[in-house]
N, CA, C and O atoms as a MOPAC input file, in Angstrom:
PM7 MOZYME 1SCF
protein

 N     21.02500 1     7.29600 1   -16.16000 1
 C     20.13600 1     8.16000 1   -15.46300 1
 C     18.82600 1     7.38000 1   -15.29000 1
 O     18.54400 1     6.43900 1   -16.03100 1
 N     18.02600 1     7.80300 1   -14.28000 1
 C     16.81600 1     7.16100 1   -13.94200 1
 C     15.64900 1     7.95900 1   -14.52300 1
 O     15.65400 1     9.19000 1   -14.50900 1
 N     14.65900 1     7.24100 1   -15.03100 1
 C     13.40400 1     7.82800 1   -15.55600 1
 C     12.29600 1     7.79500 1   -14.50400 1
 O     12.04300 1     6.74700 1   -13.91000 1
 N     11.66400 1     8.87600 1   -14.27700 1
 C     10.48800 1     8.96500 1   -13.33500 1
 C      9.31700 1     8.27600 1   -13.98600 1
 O      8.89400 1     8.66600 1   -15.07400 1
 N      8.78000 1     7.25000 1   -13.33300 1
 C      7.59800 1     6.43700 1   -13.90100 1
 C      6.32600 1     7.05000 1   -13.31400 1
 O      5.28500 1     7.03100 1   -13.97000 1
 N      6.38300 1     7.58200 1   -12.12100 1
 C      5.14900 1     8.11700 1   -11.45100 1
 C      5.57000 1     9.02600 1   -10.33900 1
 O      6.61600 1     8.85100 1    -9.71500 1
 N      4.73900 1     9.99000 1   -10.10800 1
 C      4.92300 1    10.88100 1    -8.95300 1
 C      3.58500 1    10.90500 1    -8.23500 1
 O      2.59900 1    11.43400 1    -8.75000 1
 N      3.56100 1    10.33200 1    -7.05300 1
 C      2.32600 1    10.15900 1    -6.24200 1
 C      2.32800 1    11.05700 1    -5.05500 1
 O      3.38000 1    11.25200 1    -4.44700 1
 N      1.26900 1    11.58500 1    -4.70800 1
 C      1.21300 1    12.50800 1    -3.46600 1
 C     -0.10300 1    12.25600 1    -2.69200 1
 O     -1.10200 1    11.78500 1    -3.23600 1
 N     -0.03900 1    12.58700 1    -1.43100 1
 C     -1.15800 1    12.47000 1    -0.56400 1
 C     -1.20200 1    13.74400 1     0.31000 1
 O     -0.19400 1    14.06400 1     0.93900 1
 N     -2.26000 1    14.43600 1     0.37000 1
 C     -2.33000 1    15.68800 1     1.02500 1
 C     -2.45100 1    15.64100 1     2.54300 1
 O     -2.06000 1    16.57200 1     3.24700 1
 N     -3.00100 1    14.53700 1     3.02600 1
 C     -3.25500 1    14.47200 1     4.45500 1
 C     -2.05100 1    14.13500 1     5.32300 1
 O     -1.88300 1    14.72800 1     6.38900 1
 N     -1.21100 1    13.20100 1     4.89700 1
 C     -0.08100 1    12.70300 1     5.68300 1
 C      0.96200 1    12.10500 1     4.79900 1
 O      0.72700 1    11.79100 1     3.63300 1
 N      2.13500 1    11.95200 1     5.38800 1
 C      3.22100 1    11.39900 1     4.64400 1
 C      3.19700 1     9.90300 1     4.69100 1
 O      2.74700 1     9.34900 1     5.69400 1
 N      3.63900 1     9.22700 1     3.70200 1
 C      3.62600 1     7.77700 1     3.68000 1
 C      4.60400 1     7.23200 1     4.69600 1
 O      5.69200 1     7.77700 1     4.88200 1
 N      4.20500 1     6.13300 1     5.36400 1
 C      5.07500 1     5.41500 1     6.34900 1
 C      6.04800 1     4.47400 1     5.70100 1
 O      7.16600 1     4.24800 1     6.16500 1
 N      5.52800 1     3.89500 1     4.51800 1
 C      6.29400 1     2.88200 1     3.84800 1
 C      5.72800 1     2.63100 1     2.50000 1
 O      4.58300 1     3.01000 1     2.25700 1
 N      6.46300 1     2.00400 1     1.57800 1
 C      5.85600 1     1.64300 1     0.29400 1
 C      6.59000 1     0.37900 1    -0.19300 1
 O      7.70000 1     0.09100 1     0.25400 1
 N      5.97500 1    -0.35100 1    -1.09000 1
 C      6.56700 1    -1.57700 1    -1.59000 1
 C      5.94600 1    -1.99900 1    -2.94300 1
 O      4.76600 1    -1.75900 1    -3.19700 1
 N      6.74900 1    -2.61500 1    -3.77800 1
 C      6.24200 1    -3.21400 1    -4.98000 1
 C      5.96400 1    -4.74000 1    -4.72200 1
 O      6.69400 1    -5.40400 1    -3.98500 1
 N      4.87800 1    -5.25600 1    -5.36300 1
 C      4.69200 1    -6.70900 1    -5.34300 1
 C      5.84000 1    -7.27500 1    -6.21200 1
 O      6.35700 1    -6.58700 1    -7.09200 1
 N      6.23700 1    -8.57900 1    -5.93900 1
 C      7.27100 1    -9.21200 1    -6.62100 1
 C      7.02000 1    -9.26400 1    -8.11600 1
 O      7.96300 1    -9.18500 1    -8.90300 1
 N      5.78800 1    -9.39400 1    -8.51400 1
 C      5.51300 1    -9.30300 1   -10.01800 1
 C      5.49600 1    -8.03600 1   -10.64100 1
 O      5.38700 1    -7.93900 1   -11.86400 1
 N      5.60600 1    -6.93800 1    -9.80400 1
 C      5.67800 1    -5.63300 1   -10.24800 1
 C      4.35000 1    -4.99100 1   -10.67500 1
 O      4.33400 1    -3.83100 1   -11.08600 1
 N      3.22700 1    -5.73800 1   -10.58200 1
 C      1.96400 1    -5.25300 1   -10.99200 1
 C      1.25800 1    -4.31700 1    -9.99700 1
 O      0.38300 1    -3.53300 1   -10.36500 1
 N      1.66000 1    -4.42400 1    -8.76200 1
 C      1.06000 1    -3.64600 1    -7.71800 1
 C      2.12400 1    -2.82800 1    -6.95600 1
 O      3.26900 1    -3.25200 1    -6.80300 1
 N      1.69900 1    -1.63900 1    -6.48500 1
 C      2.58800 1    -0.80400 1    -5.69500 1
 C      1.82100 1    -0.35600 1    -4.50300 1
 O      0.81900 1     0.33500 1    -4.68800 1
 N      2.18200 1    -0.67200 1    -3.32100 1
 C      1.40600 1    -0.30100 1    -2.10000 1
 C      2.10000 1     0.86900 1    -1.45200 1
 O      3.32800 1     0.90100 1    -1.37000 1
 N      1.30000 1     1.86800 1    -0.97200 1
 C      1.75000 1     2.94800 1    -0.20700 1
 C      1.07600 1     2.93900 1     1.11700 1
 O     -0.14400 1     3.08900 1     1.17200 1
 N      1.80600 1     2.76900 1     2.20500 1
 C      1.20800 1     2.64800 1     3.57900 1
 C      1.19300 1     4.01100 1     4.22000 1
 O      2.18900 1     4.73000 1     4.30400 1
 N     -0.00300 1     4.31300 1     4.66300 1
 C     -0.19400 1     5.52800 1     5.49400 1
 C     -0.59800 1     5.07400 1     6.86200 1
 O     -0.81700 1     3.87900 1     7.06000 1
 N     -0.71300 1     5.99900 1     7.85900 1
 C     -0.97900 1     5.66000 1     9.19900 1
 C     -2.33400 1     4.86400 1     9.29200 1
 O     -2.45300 1     4.01200 1    10.17300 1
 N     -3.30300 1     5.10400 1     8.45600 1
 C     -4.55600 1     4.49000 1     8.66000 1
 C     -5.11100 1     3.69100 1     7.42400 1
 O     -6.24300 1     3.20700 1     7.43300 1
 N     -4.27100 1     3.58400 1     6.39100 1
 C     -4.73400 1     2.90300 1     5.22100 1
 C     -3.58900 1     2.51200 1     4.23300 1
 O     -2.50200 1     3.08900 1     4.26900 1
 N     -3.86000 1     1.55900 1     3.39200 1
 C     -2.89300 1     1.23100 1     2.37400 1
 C     -3.56600 1     1.51000 1     1.04000 1
 O     -4.69500 1     1.08000 1     0.80500 1
 N     -2.85600 1     2.24800 1     0.14700 1
 C     -3.34000 1     2.56400 1    -1.20200 1
 C     -2.59400 1     1.58100 1    -2.06800 1
 O     -1.36400 1     1.53700 1    -2.05200 1
 N     -3.34600 1     0.77700 1    -2.84000 1
 C     -2.71500 1    -0.08300 1    -3.80100 1
 C     -2.89600 1     0.47100 1    -5.21000 1
 O     -4.02000 1     0.69000 1    -5.66200 1
 N     -1.79700 1     0.69000 1    -5.88600 1
 C     -1.78100 1     1.20800 1    -7.23800 1
 C     -1.61400 1     0.09200 1    -8.26500 1
 O     -0.92100 1    -0.89000 1    -7.99700 1
 N     -2.21900 1     0.22200 1    -9.40000 1
 C     -1.99800 1    -0.62400 1   -10.52600 1
 C     -0.79200 1     0.03300 1   -11.27900 1
 O     -0.90700 1     1.18200 1   -11.70500 1
 N      0.29900 1    -0.64400 1   -11.43700 1
 C      1.50700 1    -0.02500 1   -11.96700 1
 C      1.42500 1     0.13000 1   -13.56100 1
 O      2.32400 1     0.71400 1   -14.16400 1
 N      0.42300 1    -0.36000 1   -14.15700 1
 C      0.23700 1    -0.13300 1   -15.59800 1
 C     -0.38100 1     1.28400 1   -15.85600 1
 O     -0.10900 1     1.93900 1   -16.86200 1
 N     -1.23300 1     1.70700 1   -14.87000 1
 C     -1.88900 1     3.04800 1   -15.00300 1
 C     -1.47900 1     4.03200 1   -14.01800 1
 O     -1.69700 1     5.23000 1   -14.20000 1
 N     -0.85000 1     3.55100 1   -12.90700 1
 C     -0.48900 1     4.39300 1   -11.73300 1
 C     -1.69700 1     5.04600 1   -11.09900 1
 O     -1.58900 1     6.13300 1   -10.52900 1
 N     -2.88300 1     4.37600 1   -11.19300 1
 C     -4.10000 1     4.75200 1   -10.50500 1
 C     -4.40000 1     3.90400 1    -9.35000 1
 O     -4.11700 1     2.70700 1    -9.40600 1
 N     -4.96000 1     4.42300 1    -8.27600 1
 C     -5.33900 1     3.68700 1    -7.11900 1
 C     -6.32100 1     2.59100 1    -7.54000 1
 O     -7.40900 1     2.89500 1    -8.02900 1
 N     -5.94700 1     1.31800 1    -7.35600 1
 C     -6.88600 1     0.22100 1    -7.62900 1
 C     -7.82400 1    -0.04100 1    -6.47400 1
 O     -8.99700 1    -0.34900 1    -6.68200 1
 N     -7.30500 1     0.08100 1    -5.22200 1
 C     -8.11200 1    -0.07200 1    -4.04100 1
 C     -7.44700 1     0.61400 1    -2.90500 1
 O     -6.24200 1     0.86500 1    -2.92400 1
 N     -8.29800 1     0.94500 1    -1.83000 1
 C     -7.80600 1     1.44600 1    -0.62500 1
 C     -8.24500 1     0.56000 1     0.52100 1
 O     -9.43600 1     0.29800 1     0.68900 1
 N     -7.28200 1     0.09400 1     1.31400 1
 C     -7.62900 1    -0.83400 1     2.37400 1
 C     -7.45600 1    -0.21200 1     3.75700 1
 O     -6.44000 1     0.44100 1     3.99600 1
 N     -8.39700 1    -0.38700 1     4.66900 1
 C     -8.37600 1     0.20300 1     5.99000 1
 C     -8.72800 1    -0.85600 1     7.02300 1
 O     -9.54700 1    -1.73600 1     6.75600 1
 N     -8.09700 1    -0.77600 1     8.23600 1
 C     -8.38100 1    -1.69500 1     9.27900 1
 C     -8.34100 1    -0.89200 1    10.57700 1
 O     -7.55100 1     0.04500 1    10.68700 1
 N     -9.17200 1    -1.23700 1    11.56500 1
 C     -9.13800 1    -0.59000 1    12.91700 1
 C     -8.15400 1    -1.31800 1    13.83000 1
 O     -8.53900 1    -1.76200 1    14.91200 1
 N     -6.90400 1    -1.44900 1    13.42000 1
 C     -5.86100 1    -2.12900 1    14.20700 1
 C     -4.86300 1    -1.20900 1    14.82400 1
 O     -3.88900 1    -1.68400 1    15.40700 1
 N     -5.04700 1     0.09800 1    14.73100 1
 C     -3.95800 1     0.95900 1    15.26400 1
 C     -3.27500 1     1.71000 1    14.07600 1
 O     -3.70900 1     1.62100 1    12.92700 1
 N     -2.21200 1     2.43400 1    14.40800 1
 C     -1.44000 1     3.08600 1    13.36800 1
 C     -0.62700 1     2.04300 1    12.57900 1
 O      0.12300 1     1.24100 1    13.13500 1
 N     -0.81200 1     2.09800 1    11.31700 1
 C     -0.13400 1     1.08000 1    10.47200 1
 C      1.39100 1     1.38700 1    10.33900 1
 O      1.81200 1     2.53800 1    10.22600 1
 N      2.18200 1     0.29200 1    10.36000 1
 C      3.66700 1     0.52700 1    10.39400 1
 C      4.38200 1    -0.06200 1     9.18700 1
 O      5.17800 1     0.64100 1     8.56500 1
 N      4.14300 1    -1.28500 1     8.83400 1
 C      4.81800 1    -2.00500 1     7.75200 1
 C      3.91700 1    -2.63700 1     6.74800 1
 O      2.77300 1    -2.99600 1     7.02700 1
 N      4.47000 1    -2.76400 1     5.55900 1
 C      3.68400 1    -3.39600 1     4.45900 1
 C      4.73200 1    -4.34200 1     3.81000 1
 O      5.88100 1    -3.98500 1     3.55300 1
 N      4.21400 1    -5.62100 1     3.56200 1
 C      5.01600 1    -6.58600 1     2.78200 1
 C      4.10900 1    -7.38600 1     1.89500 1
 O      2.98400 1    -7.75600 1     2.23100 1
 N      4.67400 1    -7.62400 1     0.74800 1
 C      3.93000 1    -8.53200 1    -0.28100 1
 C      4.48300 1    -9.91500 1    -0.29400 1
 O      5.68900 1   -10.07500 1    -0.10300 1
 N      3.65600 1   -10.96800 1    -0.51500 1
 C      4.16000 1   -12.27400 1    -0.65600 1
 C      4.86900 1   -12.39700 1    -2.01600 1
 O      4.57200 1   -11.64000 1    -2.94000 1
 N      5.79100 1   -13.33600 1    -2.13400 1
 C      6.55200 1   -13.43300 1    -3.41800 1
 C      5.68500 1   -13.61200 1    -4.64400 1
 O      6.03700 1   -13.12200 1    -5.71700 1
 N      4.55000 1   -14.30800 1    -4.51800 1
 C      3.65700 1   -14.43800 1    -5.67400 1
 C      2.73200 1   -13.26100 1    -5.96000 1
 O      2.03600 1   -13.25400 1    -6.97600 1
 N      2.71700 1   -12.26500 1    -5.07400 1
 C      1.93000 1   -11.04300 1    -5.29600 1
 C      0.47700 1   -11.15900 1    -5.01600 1
 O     -0.26400 1   -10.20400 1    -5.24800 1
 N      0.00300 1   -12.33600 1    -4.50400 1
 C     -1.43400 1   -12.53000 1    -4.28500 1
 C     -1.88200 1   -12.17500 1    -2.88700 1
 O     -3.07800 1   -12.00300 1    -2.65300 1
 N     -0.95000 1   -12.06100 1    -1.94600 1
 C     -1.28400 1   -11.66500 1    -0.59400 1
 C     -0.30800 1   -10.58800 1    -0.12900 1
 O      0.75800 1   -10.39600 1    -0.71300 1
 N     -0.69500 1    -9.90200 1     0.92100 1
 C      0.15600 1    -8.91100 1     1.55300 1
 C     -0.15800 1    -8.88300 1     3.05700 1
 O     -1.19600 1    -9.37200 1     3.50300 1
 N      0.74400 1    -8.31500 1     3.79800 1
 C      0.58900 1    -8.16200 1     5.18800 1
 C      0.83700 1    -6.72200 1     5.69900 1
 O      1.69000 1    -6.02500 1     5.14900 1
 N      0.13400 1    -6.28200 1     6.70400 1
 C      0.29900 1    -4.95700 1     7.29000 1
 C      0.42000 1    -5.19000 1     8.84900 1
 O     -0.31000 1    -5.99200 1     9.43200 1
 N      1.34000 1    -4.47400 1     9.45600 1
 C      1.42800 1    -4.50800 1    10.89200 1
 C      1.09600 1    -3.16900 1    11.49300 1
 O      1.14400 1    -2.15900 1    10.79000 1
 N      0.75100 1    -3.11600 1    12.80100 1
 C      0.40100 1    -1.90600 1    13.38200 1
 C      1.16800 1    -1.65300 1    14.69600 1
 O      1.89100 1    -2.52400 1    15.17800 1
 N      1.00200 1    -0.49600 1    15.23900 1
 C      1.74700 1    -0.18000 1    16.52800 1
 C      1.02600 1    -0.81200 1    17.73700 1
 O      1.51100 1    -0.65000 1    18.85700 1
 N     -0.05100 1    -1.48900 1    17.57800 1
 C     -0.66600 1    -2.17400 1    18.73000 1
 C     -0.34600 1    -3.72400 1    18.64200 1
 O     -0.98800 1    -4.54800 1    19.29400 1
 N      0.64400 1    -4.04700 1    17.82900 1
 C      1.12100 1    -5.47900 1    17.82800 1
 C      0.24600 1    -6.38500 1    17.00900 1
 O      0.33600 1    -7.60500 1    17.15100 1
 N     -0.58900 1    -5.85000 1    16.16600 1
 C     -1.50800 1    -6.60800 1    15.28200 1
 C     -1.00400 1    -6.71600 1    13.83600 1
 O     -0.35000 1    -5.81100 1    13.32000 1
 N     -1.31600 1    -7.80900 1    13.22200 1
 C     -0.98700 1    -7.96500 1    11.86400 1
 C     -2.15800 1    -8.36500 1    11.01800 1
 O     -2.89500 1    -9.23900 1    11.47500 1
 N     -2.42300 1    -7.85700 1     9.87700 1
 C     -3.51000 1    -8.26600 1     8.97300 1
 C     -2.88700 1    -8.79000 1     7.68200 1
 O     -2.05900 1    -8.12600 1     7.05800 1
 N     -3.29400 1    -9.96500 1     7.30500 1
 C     -2.86900 1   -10.55700 1     6.06200 1
 C     -4.07600 1   -10.56600 1     5.13800 1
 O     -5.13200 1   -11.08900 1     5.49600 1
 N     -3.91700 1    -9.95700 1     3.88900 1
 C     -5.08000 1    -9.89600 1     3.04300 1
 C     -4.81300 1   -10.48500 1     1.64200 1
 O     -3.68000 1   -10.54600 1     1.16500 1
 N     -5.88200 1   -10.89900 1     1.03600 1
 C     -5.83400 1   -11.54200 1    -0.31500 1
 C     -6.02400 1   -10.38200 1    -1.31100 1
 O     -6.95300 1    -9.58600 1    -1.17500 1
 N     -5.13500 1   -10.29900 1    -2.30900 1
 C     -5.12700 1    -9.23900 1    -3.30000 1
 C     -5.81600 1    -9.71200 1    -4.56900 1
 O     -6.04600 1    -8.90600 1    -5.47000 1
 N     -6.15000 1   -10.97600 1    -4.66800 1
 C     -6.81800 1   -11.45900 1    -5.89000 1
 C     -8.34300 1   -11.27500 1    -5.89700 1
 O     -9.00400 1   -11.64300 1    -6.86800 1

């Protein structure tokens, strides 16, 4: 059986996507206008990232967990440093 580690909610909108970093230390939840990055040791939001690039669509972490990328419905991609 599976154990629930965290139950996360957002009142404004449903998440579009979510992903763990490869090292498991970060968990990203993608909303239409922002990414919430959680610290998986506490399950608290470590940072919230926003960009004026349109509606956010996908989230991906680099294998080393130090960078991530977000794409939008306007054909733009933002790559950001997590360190």
